[in-house]
Amino acid sequence: MGQGLWRVARNQQLQHQGYGGQGYLTREHGRRIATNNVSSTSHRKQAQGGIDIYHLLKTRKSKEQEGFINLEMLPPELSFTILSYLNATDLCLASCVWQDLANDELLWQGLCKSTWGHCSIYNKNPPLGFSFRKLYMQLDEGSLTFNANPDEGVNYFMSKGILDDSPKEIAKFIFCTRTLNWKKLRIYLDERRDVLDDLVTLHNFRNQFLPNALREFFRHIHAPEERGEYLETLITKFSHRFCACNPDLMRELGLSPDAVYVLCYSLILLSIDLTSPHVKNKMSKREFIRNTRRAAQNISEDFVGHLYDNIYLIGHVAA
């Protein structure tokens, strides 16, 4: 899309200049090129839209005549659309040429909210001298600090007024951010169980199949590498949240949070068994059904069989 917008803008600029002696081509020469394009089978589609920019570039007289489109000469909507495809680094470079356009608050606001979906400061009246470009730099600095030391990173966000000192606000920030190191995040959540509680409640598992819901959960809250108290805590919190999101399904299947807890542990063990190259004798579907129903007798055999099929076809629930 960006190349198409650039082509339209460039053709308009060339037509405005008239392809004169100081430009690229004379009008007569341009018509000859367009006619040749129409007659050429290999470039027939390009010629249907007018003079192709490729031929115009080929016929430039010298290197001194090369240049860029001046975005300030385009309609503002078109200029902002083009710049919206840039990341923060490229937008800073663009500001060296188009300072007013590239420093526009709407562009930097979009970059902030697309990378850090929730910050407490978004819902407050901005302080004097506030700018989203400055906020982006602070958010980036705070994320790097968090990835080195989570506690210092959170304190940095609070000191800049970006986050409120509230477990719920911190949980929303973590839930809507993908730039945080998952290993550091796992350590932080293990220490801040109050933040973990609020983070779990942000998940909506309504009408999701149990293994898929468990995968989504572990994408946001990564499972520890070894079994232990923290893994048990995560599965317990997930089980209660899954049941709260699907009360009708739980009544229909006769499942309780304790039964879901057993199923989650069975799914994790089955995932390891089926995906680990060190396990030579893989668990069969019949064995999984027998072992699972032995621990949770009220669960139907068909339901447990569907759980096995999901892991077998899709893979690990906590990869």
XYZ file of C-alpha atoms in Angstrom, residues 81-214:
134
model
C -0.760 7.625 6.596
C 2.695 7.137 5.083
C 4.484 8.046 8.315
C 2.221 5.785 10.383
C 3.960 2.750 8.854
C 7.287 3.749 10.432
C 8.635 2.499 13.735
C 10.009 4.854 16.381
C 13.581 4.830 15.045
C 12.547 5.611 11.468
C 10.095 8.250 12.642
C 12.906 10.019 14.513
C 14.986 9.959 11.328
C 12.036 11.302 9.334
C 11.743 14.194 11.771
C 15.134 15.409 10.571
C 13.499 16.163 7.202
C 9.815 16.683 8.054
C 9.987 17.940 11.614
C 6.408 19.137 11.990
C 4.912 16.021 10.417
C 7.075 13.374 12.114
C 6.695 14.983 15.546
C 2.910 14.993 15.357
C 1.372 13.841 18.634
C -1.106 11.484 16.986
C 1.700 9.458 15.386
C 3.562 9.055 18.669
C 0.360 8.359 20.556
C -0.337 5.493 18.147
C 3.167 4.085 18.675
C 2.795 4.255 22.455
C -0.588 2.544 22.588
C 0.285 -0.118 20.028
C 3.314 -1.188 22.092
C 2.083 -0.510 25.627
C -1.674 -0.959 25.460
C -2.396 0.279 28.976
C -0.788 2.940 31.127
C -2.378 4.846 33.986
C -1.291 8.125 32.405
C -3.502 7.480 29.360
C -6.597 8.091 31.498
C -5.349 11.249 33.211
C -5.228 14.881 32.230
C -1.768 15.343 30.685
C 0.617 17.511 32.719
C 2.108 20.725 31.396
C 4.668 20.053 28.672
C 3.473 16.482 28.111
C 4.248 14.860 24.771
C 3.699 11.317 23.532
C 7.141 11.296 21.932
C 8.717 11.885 25.353
C 6.372 9.293 26.853
C 7.491 6.734 24.259
C 11.130 7.270 25.265
C 10.223 6.857 28.941
C 8.221 3.698 28.289
C 11.076 2.240 26.278
C 13.564 3.136 29.020
C 11.291 1.647 31.686
C 10.852 -1.596 29.741
C 14.610 -2.003 29.381
C 14.993 -1.338 33.103
C 12.296 -3.924 33.897
C 14.073 -6.518 31.748
C 17.188 -5.982 33.836
C 15.482 -5.602 37.226
C 11.671 -5.875 37.431
C 11.299 -3.982 40.713
C 13.404 -1.079 39.468
C 11.450 -1.030 36.214
C 8.080 -0.768 37.986
C 9.461 1.913 40.314
C 10.675 3.862 37.276
C 7.199 3.813 35.720
C 5.704 5.032 38.983
C 8.283 7.782 39.436
C 7.432 9.170 35.997
C 3.686 9.051 36.701
C 3.175 6.436 33.992
C 1.734 3.812 36.366
C -0.212 4.126 39.588
C 0.968 2.197 42.622
C -1.833 -0.332 42.350
C -1.702 -4.114 41.727
C -4.615 -3.793 39.308
C -2.896 -1.067 37.255
C 0.374 -3.010 37.159
C -1.526 -6.143 36.085
C -3.243 -4.264 33.233
C 0.096 -2.873 32.102
C 1.665 -6.347 32.031
C -1.367 -7.862 30.287
C -1.254 -5.287 27.452
C 2.546 -5.215 26.989
C 4.670 -7.594 24.914
C 8.105 -6.001 25.380
C 8.767 -7.420 28.863
C 11.202 -10.292 29.271
C 9.155 -13.351 30.186
C 11.776 -14.803 32.525
C 11.992 -11.569 34.523
C 8.219 -11.298 34.449
C 7.861 -14.803 35.863
C 10.173 -13.908 38.747
C 8.248 -10.697 39.417
C 4.837 -12.402 39.456
C 6.127 -15.130 41.760
C 7.059 -12.394 44.239
C 3.957 -10.229 43.672
C 1.020 -12.595 44.124
C -1.341 -9.622 44.467
C -0.456 -8.559 40.915
C -0.775 -12.174 39.773
C -4.319 -12.395 41.169
C -5.425 -9.324 39.211
C -3.615 -10.528 36.089
C -5.512 -13.838 36.143
C -8.880 -12.075 36.371
C -8.104 -10.155 33.153
C -8.324 -13.384 31.143
C -11.622 -14.366 29.567
C -11.863 -18.102 28.839
C -15.549 -18.139 27.956
C -16.492 -20.848 25.409
C -12.855 -21.939 25.000
C -11.789 -25.560 24.922
C -9.753 -26.340 28.025
C -6.347 -27.015 26.351
C -6.649 -23.876 24.204
C -7.534 -21.765 27.242
C -4.529 -23.197 29.082
